[in-house]
Each structure stands twice: as structure tokens, then as C-alpha cells.
Amino acid sequence: LSEVCYYLQPETLRGVLDREVPRLAPGATVIAAHWRHDVDEYPMNGDRANDIIGATAGLYHVGGYRDPDVVIEVFDNDFGTSVAARTAVPGA
């Protein structure tokens, strides 16, 4: 979901996510990377887009990165289980 969600109206993004997240394969990982600054032509900024994504039923926050310009969030549909735990790394 990189660099596209803030082009949508918030309610449209919510509808797309509500429709598509249940269709993800089990154990799917979703990356949301967006520009954080307000742009007059965009209905929302990246922070708002990622907030909507993060509030989606069936997605669980795994990690992320944030600086003054970009926000990157990682979600999965496996209850936020770490990669180490999902792949049976000893000690995880």
C-alpha cells in the first residue's frame, strides 16, 4: 500500500480495506509507506492513511518506521505474531 492510499477519500480507503483484507492469504504481510506532509491535492496525509489502515479489522501492527517525511507501518493478518515466532526460530 505504498504511496497510494492518501489519494483516496478516507471513507473510500476504509471501504477498500474492509473489502480486501478478508481476502488476504493467511499469514499475509501488509506494508503501508506514505509521505507525511499535507499536500493540497491529496484528501489526507500519510499519517491519516496509516491510521485508517491500522484501525482495520483483521490487521495487526508488527512494526514500523517514522521520520519527519515518511511513515512506514508493517501489519499482518496473523495476530501480530513476530516473524521469528511464525518461522519457529528457537527462543522466539
PDB file of N, CA and C in Angstrom:
ATOM      1  N   LEU A   1       0.838  -1.186   0.000  1.00  0.00           N
ATOM      2  CA  LEU A   1       0.000   0.000   0.000  1.00  0.00           C
ATOM      3  C   LEU A   1       0.878   1.243   0.000  1.00  0.00           C
ATOM      4  N   SER A   2       1.887   1.250  -0.805  1.00  0.00           N
ATOM      5  CA  SER A   2       2.858   2.325  -0.779  1.00  0.00           C
ATOM      6  C   SER A   2       2.455   3.481  -1.679  1.00  0.00           C
ATOM      7  N   GLU A   3       2.405   4.653  -1.070  1.00  0.00           N
ATOM      8  CA  GLU A   3       2.235   5.902  -1.801  1.00  0.00           C
ATOM      9  C   GLU A   3       0.952   5.976  -2.628  1.00  0.00           C
ATOM     10  N   VAL A   4      -0.097   5.290  -2.214  1.00  0.00           N
ATOM     11  CA  VAL A   4      -1.361   5.390  -2.951  1.00  0.00           C
ATOM     12  C   VAL A   4      -2.555   5.737  -2.074  1.00  0.00           C
ATOM     13  N   CYS A   5      -2.546   5.354  -0.831  1.00  0.00           N
ATOM     14  CA  CYS A   5      -3.756   5.457  -0.009  1.00  0.00           C
ATOM     15  C   CYS A   5      -4.191   6.888   0.242  1.00  0.00           C
ATOM     16  N   TYR A   6      -3.259   7.829   0.313  1.00  0.00           N
ATOM     17  CA  TYR A   6      -3.661   9.208   0.580  1.00  0.00           C
ATOM     18  C   TYR A   6      -4.306   9.888  -0.615  1.00  0.00           C
ATOM     19  N   TYR A   7      -4.330   9.227  -1.760  1.00  0.00           N
ATOM     20  CA  TYR A   7      -5.061   9.750  -2.914  1.00  0.00           C
ATOM     21  C   TYR A   7      -6.565   9.474  -2.804  1.00  0.00           C
ATOM     22  N   LEU A   8      -6.941   8.569  -1.928  1.00  0.00           N
ATOM     23  CA  LEU A   8      -8.346   8.188  -1.759  1.00  0.00           C
ATOM     24  C   LEU A   8      -9.004   9.028  -0.676  1.00  0.00           C
ATOM     25  N   GLN A   9     -10.305   9.191  -0.782  1.00  0.00           N
ATOM     26  CA  GLN A   9     -11.064   9.778   0.314  1.00  0.00           C
ATOM     27  C   GLN A   9     -11.015   8.791   1.479  1.00  0.00           C
ATOM     28  N   PRO A  10     -10.977   9.275   2.718  1.00  0.00           N
ATOM     29  CA  PRO A  10     -10.896   8.358   3.857  1.00  0.00           C
ATOM     30  C   PRO A  10     -11.959   7.264   3.846  1.00  0.00           C
ATOM     31  N   GLU A  11     -13.195   7.611   3.525  1.00  0.00           N
ATOM     32  CA  GLU A  11     -14.256   6.599   3.530  1.00  0.00           C
ATOM     33  C   GLU A  11     -14.072   5.583   2.399  1.00  0.00           C
ATOM     34  N   THR A  12     -13.476   5.996   1.286  1.00  0.00           N
ATOM     35  CA  THR A  12     -13.189   5.063   0.195  1.00  0.00           C
ATOM     36  C   THR A  12     -12.089   4.093   0.611  1.00  0.00           C
ATOM     37  N   LEU A  13     -11.032   4.618   1.218  1.00  0.00           N
ATOM     38  CA  LEU A  13      -9.959   3.748   1.712  1.00  0.00           C
ATOM     39  C   LEU A  13     -10.504   2.737   2.708  1.00  0.00           C
ATOM     40  N   ARG A  14     -11.328   3.196   3.631  1.00  0.00           N
ATOM     41  CA  ARG A  14     -11.931   2.304   4.631  1.00  0.00           C
ATOM     42  C   ARG A  14     -12.713   1.186   3.931  1.00  0.00           C
ATOM     43  N   GLY A  15     -13.506   1.527   2.929  1.00  0.00           N
ATOM     44  CA  GLY A  15     -14.285   0.528   2.200  1.00  0.00           C
ATOM     45  C   GLY A  15     -13.415  -0.475   1.460  1.00  0.00           C
ATOM     46  N   VAL A  16     -12.352   0.004   0.820  1.00  0.00           N
ATOM     47  CA  VAL A  16     -11.433  -0.892   0.113  1.00  0.00           C
ATOM     48  C   VAL A  16     -10.789  -1.869   1.093  1.00  0.00           C
ATOM     49  N   LEU A  17     -10.316  -1.354   2.209  1.00  0.00           N
ATOM     50  CA  LEU A  17      -9.680  -2.223   3.207  1.00  0.00           C
ATOM     51  C   LEU A  17     -10.666  -3.223   3.797  1.00  0.00           C
ATOM     52  N   ASP A  18     -11.867  -2.765   4.113  1.00  0.00           N
ATOM     53  CA  ASP A  18     -12.877  -3.672   4.671  1.00  0.00           C
ATOM     54  C   ASP A  18     -13.228  -4.789   3.693  1.00  0.00           C
ATOM     55  N   ARG A  19     -13.156  -4.489   2.396  1.00  0.00           N
ATOM     56  CA  ARG A  19     -13.470  -5.493   1.382  1.00  0.00           C
ATOM     57  C   ARG A  19     -12.288  -6.420   1.118  1.00  0.00           C
ATOM     58  N   GLU A  20     -11.071  -5.874   1.078  1.00  0.00           N
ATOM     59  CA  GLU A  20      -9.918  -6.649   0.617  1.00  0.00           C
ATOM     60  C   GLU A  20      -9.152  -7.384   1.712  1.00  0.00           C
ATOM     61  N   VAL A  21      -9.092  -6.850   2.918  1.00  0.00           N
ATOM     62  CA  VAL A  21      -8.320  -7.523   3.976  1.00  0.00           C
ATOM     63  C   VAL A  21      -8.823  -8.943   4.232  1.00  0.00           C
ATOM     64  N   PRO A  22     -10.126  -9.189   4.268  1.00  0.00           N
ATOM     65  CA  PRO A  22     -10.572 -10.578   4.469  1.00  0.00           C
ATOM     66  C   PRO A  22     -10.145 -11.526   3.345  1.00  0.00           C
ATOM     67  N   ARG A  23      -9.766 -10.985   2.201  1.00  0.00           N
ATOM     68  CA  ARG A  23      -9.348 -11.801   1.064  1.00  0.00           C
ATOM     69  C   ARG A  23      -7.858 -12.135   1.080  1.00  0.00           C
ATOM     70  N   LEU A  24      -7.106 -11.553   2.008  1.00  0.00           N
ATOM     71  CA  LEU A  24      -5.668 -11.822   2.070  1.00  0.00           C
ATOM     72  C   LEU A  24      -5.405 -13.284   2.416  1.00  0.00           C
ATOM     73  N   ALA A  25      -4.329 -13.809   1.875  1.00  0.00           N
ATOM     74  CA  ALA A  25      -3.911 -15.168   2.223  1.00  0.00           C
ATOM     75  C   ALA A  25      -3.522 -15.208   3.697  1.00  0.00           C
ATOM     76  N   PRO A  26      -3.743 -16.325   4.364  1.00  0.00           N
ATOM     77  CA  PRO A  26      -3.310 -16.445   5.759  1.00  0.00           C
ATOM     78  C   PRO A  26      -1.811 -16.166   5.887  1.00  0.00           C
ATOM     79  N   GLY A  27      -1.444 -15.426   6.918  1.00  0.00           N
ATOM     80  CA  GLY A  27      -0.046 -15.087   7.139  1.00  0.00           C
ATOM     81  C   GLY A  27       0.471 -13.960   6.268  1.00  0.00           C
ATOM     82  N   ALA A  28      -0.429 -13.223   5.612  1.00  0.00           N
ATOM     83  CA  ALA A  28      -0.017 -12.124   4.737  1.00  0.00           C
ATOM     84  C   ALA A  28       0.605 -10.987   5.539  1.00  0.00           C
ATOM     85  N   THR A  29       1.543 -10.308   4.917  1.00  0.00           N
ATOM     86  CA  THR A  29       2.146  -9.101   5.472  1.00  0.00           C
ATOM     87  C   THR A  29       1.748  -7.931   4.594  1.00  0.00           C
ATOM     88  N   VAL A  30       1.352  -6.830   5.218  1.00  0.00           N
ATOM     89  CA  VAL A  30       0.950  -5.618   4.507  1.00  0.00           C
ATOM     90  C   VAL A  30       1.890  -4.497   4.941  1.00  0.00           C
ATOM     91  N   ILE A  31       2.511  -3.837   3.975  1.00  0.00           N
ATOM     92  CA  ILE A  31       3.384  -2.694   4.237  1.00  0.00           C
ATOM     93  C   ILE A  31       2.651  -1.439   3.768  1.00  0.00           C
ATOM     94  N   ALA A  32       2.572  -0.456   4.637  1.00  0.00           N
ATOM     95  CA  ALA A  32       1.961   0.831   4.294  1.00  0.00           C
ATOM     96  C   ALA A  32       3.036   1.900   4.437  1.00  0.00           C
ATOM     97  N   ALA A  33       3.455   2.503   3.325  1.00  0.00           N
ATOM     98  CA  ALA A  33       4.508   3.521   3.324  1.00  0.00           C
ATOM     99  C   ALA A  33       3.969   4.779   2.657  1.00  0.00           C
ATOM    100  N   HIS A  34       3.999   5.882   3.384  1.00  0.00           N
ATOM    101  CA  HIS A  34       3.387   7.110   2.878  1.00  0.00           C
ATOM    102  C   HIS A  34       4.139   8.364   3.300  1.00  0.00           C
ATOM    103  N   TRP A  35       4.075   9.376   2.442  1.00  0.00           N
ATOM    104  CA  TRP A  35       4.567  10.721   2.696  1.00  0.00           C
ATOM    105  C   TRP A  35       3.719  11.343   3.788  1.00  0.00           C
ATOM    106  N   ARG A  36       4.357  11.994   4.758  1.00  0.00           N
ATOM    107  CA  ARG A  36       3.640  12.503   5.926  1.00  0.00           C
ATOM    108  C   ARG A  36       3.102  13.923   5.756  1.00  0.00           C
ATOM    109  N   HIS A  37       3.654  14.680   4.846  1.00  0.00           N
ATOM    110  CA  HIS A  37       3.282  16.091   4.737  1.00  0.00           C
ATOM    111  C   HIS A  37       1.937  16.272   4.044  1.00  0.00           C
ATOM    112  N   ASP A  38       1.242  17.323   4.423  1.00  0.00           N
ATOM    113  CA  ASP A  38      -0.012  17.668   3.755  1.00  0.00           C
ATOM    114  C   ASP A  38       0.282  18.158   2.339  1.00  0.00           C
ATOM    115  N   VAL A  39      -0.524  17.702   1.390  1.00  0.00           N
ATOM    116  CA  VAL A  39      -0.454  18.154   0.004  1.00  0.00           C
ATOM    117  C   VAL A  39      -1.867  18.568  -0.370  1.00  0.00           C
ATOM    118  N   ASP A  40      -2.018  19.781  -0.871  1.00  0.00           N
ATOM    119  CA  ASP A  40      -3.354  20.319  -1.149  1.00  0.00           C
ATOM    120  C   ASP A  40      -4.194  19.407  -2.030  1.00  0.00           C
ATOM    121  N   GLU A  41      -3.564  18.716  -2.972  1.00  0.00           N
ATOM    122  CA  GLU A  41      -4.315  17.881  -3.918  1.00  0.00           C
ATOM    123  C   GLU A  41      -4.710  16.519  -3.352  1.00  0.00           C
ATOM    124  N   TYR A  42      -4.189  16.151  -2.181  1.00  0.00           N
ATOM    125  CA  TYR A  42      -4.476  14.837  -1.597  1.00  0.00           C
ATOM    126  C   TYR A  42      -5.549  14.971  -0.526  1.00  0.00           C
ATOM    127  N   PRO A  43      -6.507  14.067  -0.484  1.00  0.00           N
ATOM    128  CA  PRO A  43      -7.560  14.137   0.535  1.00  0.00           C
ATOM    129  C   PRO A  43      -7.053  13.978   1.966  1.00  0.00           C
ATOM    130  N   MET A  44      -5.885  13.351   2.150  1.00  0.00           N
ATOM    131  CA  MET A  44      -5.338  13.162   3.503  1.00  0.00           C
ATOM    132  C   MET A  44      -3.829  12.978   3.390  1.00  0.00           C
ATOM    133  N   ASN A  45      -3.149  13.050   4.517  1.00  0.00           N
ATOM    134  CA  ASN A  45      -1.706  12.798   4.513  1.00  0.00           C
ATOM    135  C   ASN A  45      -1.436  11.338   4.889  1.00  0.00           C
ATOM    136  N   GLY A  46      -0.168  10.966   4.864  1.00  0.00           N
ATOM    137  CA  GLY A  46       0.202   9.583   5.140  1.00  0.00           C
ATOM    138  C   GLY A  46      -0.099   9.129   6.548  1.00  0.00           C
ATOM    139  N   ASP A  47       0.017  10.039   7.524  1.00  0.00           N
ATOM    140  CA  ASP A  47      -0.316   9.657   8.899  1.00  0.00           C
ATOM    141  C   ASP A  47      -1.771   9.227   8.996  1.00  0.00           C
ATOM    142  N   ARG A  48      -2.655  10.009   8.386  1.00  0.00           N
ATOM    143  CA  ARG A  48      -4.091   9.678   8.433  1.00  0.00           C
ATOM    144  C   ARG A  48      -4.363   8.372   7.689  1.00  0.00           C
ATOM    145  N   ALA A  49      -3.748   8.201   6.524  1.00  0.00           N
ATOM    146  CA  ALA A  49      -3.935   6.961   5.760  1.00  0.00           C
ATOM    147  C   ALA A  49      -3.489   5.753   6.582  1.00  0.00           C
ATOM    148  N   ASN A  50      -2.325   5.857   7.213  1.00  0.00           N
ATOM    149  CA  ASN A  50      -1.842   4.727   8.003  1.00  0.00           C
ATOM    150  C   ASN A  50      -2.676   4.506   9.257  1.00  0.00           C
ATOM    151  N   ASP A  51      -3.243   5.571   9.820  1.00  0.00           N
ATOM    152  CA  ASP A  51      -4.164   5.397  10.951  1.00  0.00           C
ATOM    153  C   ASP A  51      -5.388   4.587  10.533  1.00  0.00           C
ATOM    154  N   ILE A  52      -5.917   4.877   9.353  1.00  0.00           N
ATOM    155  CA  ILE A  52      -7.083   4.141   8.851  1.00  0.00           C
ATOM    156  C   ILE A  52      -6.708   2.680   8.610  1.00  0.00           C
ATOM    157  N   ILE A  53      -5.561   2.458   7.997  1.00  0.00           N
ATOM    158  CA  ILE A  53      -5.099   1.087   7.759  1.00  0.00           C
ATOM    159  C   ILE A  53      -4.937   0.354   9.086  1.00  0.00           C
ATOM    160  N   GLY A  54      -4.319   1.010  10.056  1.00  0.00           N
ATOM    161  CA  GLY A  54      -4.080   0.388  11.353  1.00  0.00           C
ATOM    162  C   GLY A  54      -5.334   0.066  12.131  1.00  0.00           C
ATOM    163  N   ALA A  55      -6.429   0.762  11.833  1.00  0.00           N
ATOM    164  CA  ALA A  55      -7.700   0.518  12.518  1.00  0.00           C
ATOM    165  C   ALA A  55      -8.543  -0.545  11.822  1.00  0.00           C
ATOM    166  N   THR A  56      -8.008  -1.159  10.789  1.00  0.00           N
ATOM    167  CA  THR A  56      -8.757  -2.138  10.008  1.00  0.00           C
ATOM    168  C   THR A  56      -8.833  -3.476  10.736  1.00  0.00           C
ATOM    169  N   ALA A  57     -10.042  -3.986  10.875  1.00  0.00           N
ATOM    170  CA  ALA A  57     -10.239  -5.302  11.487  1.00  0.00           C
ATOM    171  C   ALA A  57      -9.466  -6.347  10.691  1.00  0.00           C
ATOM    172  N   GLY A  58      -8.757  -7.205  11.401  1.00  0.00           N
ATOM    173  CA  GLY A  58      -8.016  -8.281  10.757  1.00  0.00           C
ATOM    174  C   GLY A  58      -6.568  -7.948  10.459  1.00  0.00           C
ATOM    175  N   LEU A  59      -6.157  -6.688  10.658  1.00  0.00           N
ATOM    176  CA  LEU A  59      -4.752  -6.314  10.508  1.00  0.00           C
ATOM    177  C   LEU A  59      -4.163  -6.038  11.879  1.00  0.00           C
ATOM    178  N   TYR A  60      -2.952  -6.515  12.094  1.00  0.00           N
ATOM    179  CA  TYR A  60      -2.281  -6.377  13.380  1.00  0.00           C
ATOM    180  C   TYR A  60      -0.916  -5.739  13.160  1.00  0.00           C
ATOM    181  N   HIS A  61      -0.608  -4.721  13.948  1.00  0.00           N
ATOM    182  CA  HIS A  61       0.646  -3.984  13.801  1.00  0.00           C
ATOM    183  C   HIS A  61       1.831  -4.846  14.227  1.00  0.00           C
ATOM    184  N   VAL A  62       2.839  -4.901  13.375  1.00  0.00           N
ATOM    185  CA  VAL A  62       4.038  -5.688  13.650  1.00  0.00           C
ATOM    186  C   VAL A  62       5.237  -4.780  13.927  1.00  0.00           C
ATOM    187  N   GLY A  63       5.323  -3.654  13.226  1.00  0.00           N
ATOM    188  CA  GLY A  63       6.459  -2.753  13.400  1.00  0.00           C
ATOM    189  C   GLY A  63       6.339  -1.572  12.473  1.00  0.00           C
ATOM    190  N   GLY A  64       7.353  -0.726  12.484  1.00  0.00           N
ATOM    191  CA  GLY A  64       7.303   0.416  11.602  1.00  0.00           C
ATOM    192  C   GLY A  64       8.488   1.335  11.743  1.00  0.00           C
ATOM    193  N   TYR A  65       8.449   2.402  10.956  1.00  0.00           N
ATOM    194  CA  TYR A  65       9.472   3.437  10.939  1.00  0.00           C
ATOM    195  C   TYR A  65       8.772   4.761  10.677  1.00  0.00           C
ATOM    196  N   ARG A  66       9.261   5.796  11.332  1.00  0.00           N
ATOM    197  CA  ARG A  66       8.666   7.117  11.157  1.00  0.00           C
ATOM    198  C   ARG A  66       9.772   8.156  11.267  1.00  0.00           C
ATOM    199  N   ASP A  67       9.821   9.082  10.301  1.00  0.00           N
ATOM    200  CA  ASP A  67      10.697  10.240  10.404  1.00  0.00           C
ATOM    201  C   ASP A  67       9.880  11.465   9.990  1.00  0.00           C
ATOM    202  N   PRO A  68      10.464  12.638   9.924  1.00  0.00           N
ATOM    203  CA  PRO A  68       9.653  13.812   9.596  1.00  0.00           C
ATOM    204  C   PRO A  68       8.965  13.752   8.230  1.00  0.00           C
ATOM    205  N   ASP A  69       9.470  12.938   7.309  1.00  0.00           N
ATOM    206  CA  ASP A  69       8.929  12.910   5.957  1.00  0.00           C
ATOM    207  C   ASP A  69       8.079  11.697   5.612  1.00  0.00           C
ATOM    208  N   VAL A  70       8.379  10.551   6.183  1.00  0.00           N
ATOM    209  CA  VAL A  70       7.726   9.314   5.759  1.00  0.00           C
ATOM    210  C   VAL A  70       7.303   8.494   6.973  1.00  0.00           C
ATOM    211  N   VAL A  71       6.213   7.770   6.796  1.00  0.00           N
ATOM    212  CA  VAL A  71       5.766   6.810   7.807  1.00  0.00           C
ATOM    213  C   VAL A  71       5.614   5.458   7.110  1.00  0.00           C
ATOM    214  N   ILE A  72       6.201   4.447   7.712  1.00  0.00           N
ATOM    215  CA  ILE A  72       6.113   3.082   7.188  1.00  0.00           C
ATOM    216  C   ILE A  72       5.613   2.203   8.323  1.00  0.00           C
ATOM    217  N   GLU A  73       4.536   1.499   8.087  1.00  0.00           N
ATOM    218  CA  GLU A  73       3.978   0.593   9.092  1.00  0.00           C
ATOM    219  C   GLU A  73       3.864  -0.794   8.478  1.00  0.00           C
ATOM    220  N   VAL A  74       4.116  -1.800   9.295  1.00  0.00           N
ATOM    221  CA  VAL A  74       4.041  -3.196   8.862  1.00  0.00           C
ATOM    222  C   VAL A  74       2.936  -3.872   9.660  1.00  0.00           C
ATOM    223  N   PHE A  75       2.045  -4.518   8.946  1.00  0.00           N
ATOM    224  CA  PHE A  75       0.916  -5.227   9.542  1.00  0.00           C
ATOM    225  C   PHE A  75       0.910  -6.661   9.026  1.00  0.00           C
ATOM    226  N   ASP A  76       0.260  -7.537   9.774  1.00  0.00           N
ATOM    227  CA  ASP A  76      -0.023  -8.865   9.251  1.00  0.00           C
ATOM    228  C   ASP A  76      -1.449  -9.243   9.627  1.00  0.00           C
ATOM    229  N   ASN A  77      -1.886 -10.365   9.135  1.00  0.00           N
ATOM    230  CA  ASN A  77      -3.227 -10.841   9.489  1.00  0.00           C
ATOM    231  C   ASN A  77      -3.123 -12.094  10.355  1.00  0.00           C
ATOM    232  N   ASP A  78      -2.016 -12.171  11.097  1.00  0.00           N
ATOM    233  CA  ASP A  78      -1.726 -13.332  11.939  1.00  0.00           C
ATOM    234  C   ASP A  78      -1.549 -12.902  13.392  1.00  0.00           C
ATOM    235  N   PHE A  79      -2.396 -11.985  13.839  1.00  0.00           N
ATOM    236  CA  PHE A  79      -2.422 -11.534  15.237  1.00  0.00           C
ATOM    237  C   PHE A  79      -1.138 -10.853  15.684  1.00  0.00           C
ATOM    238  N   GLY A  80      -0.369 -10.279  14.744  1.00  0.00           N
ATOM    239  CA  GLY A  80       0.836  -9.563  15.103  1.00  0.00           C
ATOM    240  C   GLY A  80       1.966 -10.448  15.572  1.00  0.00           C
ATOM    241  N   THR A  81       1.904 -11.710  15.215  1.00  0.00           N
ATOM    242  CA  THR A  81       2.943 -12.659  15.597  1.00  0.00           C
ATOM    243  C   THR A  81       4.257 -12.273  14.922  1.00  0.00           C
ATOM    244  N   SER A  82       5.340 -12.253  15.663  1.00  0.00           N
ATOM    245  CA  SER A  82       6.627 -11.861  15.088  1.00  0.00           C
ATOM    246  C   SER A  82       7.063 -12.851  14.011  1.00  0.00           C
ATOM    247  N   VAL A  83       7.920 -12.372  13.122  1.00  0.00           N
ATOM    248  CA  VAL A  83       8.457 -13.239  12.076  1.00  0.00           C
ATOM    249  C   VAL A  83       9.198 -14.416  12.705  1.00  0.00           C
ATOM    250  N   ALA A  84       9.948 -14.158  13.754  1.00  0.00           N
ATOM    251  CA  ALA A  84      10.686 -15.240  14.418  1.00  0.00           C
ATOM    252  C   ALA A  84       9.735 -16.298  14.966  1.00  0.00           C
ATOM    253  N   ALA A  85       8.650 -15.866  15.579  1.00  0.00           N
ATOM    254  CA  ALA A  85       7.685 -16.828  16.119  1.00  0.00           C
ATOM    255  C   ALA A  85       6.977 -17.587  15.002  1.00  0.00           C
ATOM    256  N   ARG A  86       6.632 -16.877  13.913  1.00  0.00           N
ATOM    257  CA  ARG A  86       5.942 -17.538  12.800  1.00  0.00           C
ATOM    258  C   ARG A  86       6.807 -18.583  12.121  1.00  0.00           C
ATOM    259  N   THR A  87       8.111 -18.364  12.137  1.00  0.00           N
ATOM    260  CA  THR A  87       9.007 -19.287  11.443  1.00  0.00           C
ATOM    261  C   THR A  87       9.756 -20.199  12.401  1.00  0.00           C
ATOM    262  N   ALA A  88       9.293 -20.253  13.646  1.00  0.00           N
ATOM    263  CA  ALA A  88       9.811 -21.175  14.663  1.00  0.00           C
ATOM    264  C   ALA A  88      11.301 -21.007  14.938  1.00  0.00           C
ATOM    265  N   VAL A  89      11.765 -19.755  14.980  1.00  0.00           N
ATOM    266  CA  VAL A  89      13.153 -19.504  15.366  1.00  0.00           C
ATOM    267  C   VAL A  89      13.294 -19.869  16.843  1.00  0.00           C
ATOM    268  N   PRO A  90      14.283 -20.658  17.207  1.00  0.00           N
ATOM    269  CA  PRO A  90      14.447 -21.057  18.609  1.00  0.00           C
ATOM    270  C   PRO A  90      14.525 -19.840  19.533  1.00  0.00           C
ATOM    271  N   GLY A  91      13.804 -19.912  20.620  1.00  0.00           N
ATOM    272  CA  GLY A  91      13.789 -18.843  21.603  1.00  0.00           C
ATOM    273  C   GLY A  91      12.751 -17.772  21.368  1.00  0.00           C
ATOM    274  N   ALA A  92      12.088 -17.817  20.237  1.00  0.00           N
ATOM    275  CA  ALA A  92      11.088 -16.778  19.928  1.00  0.00           C
ATOM    276  C   ALA A  92       9.779 -17.049  20.636  1.00  0.00           C
TER     277      ALA A  92
END
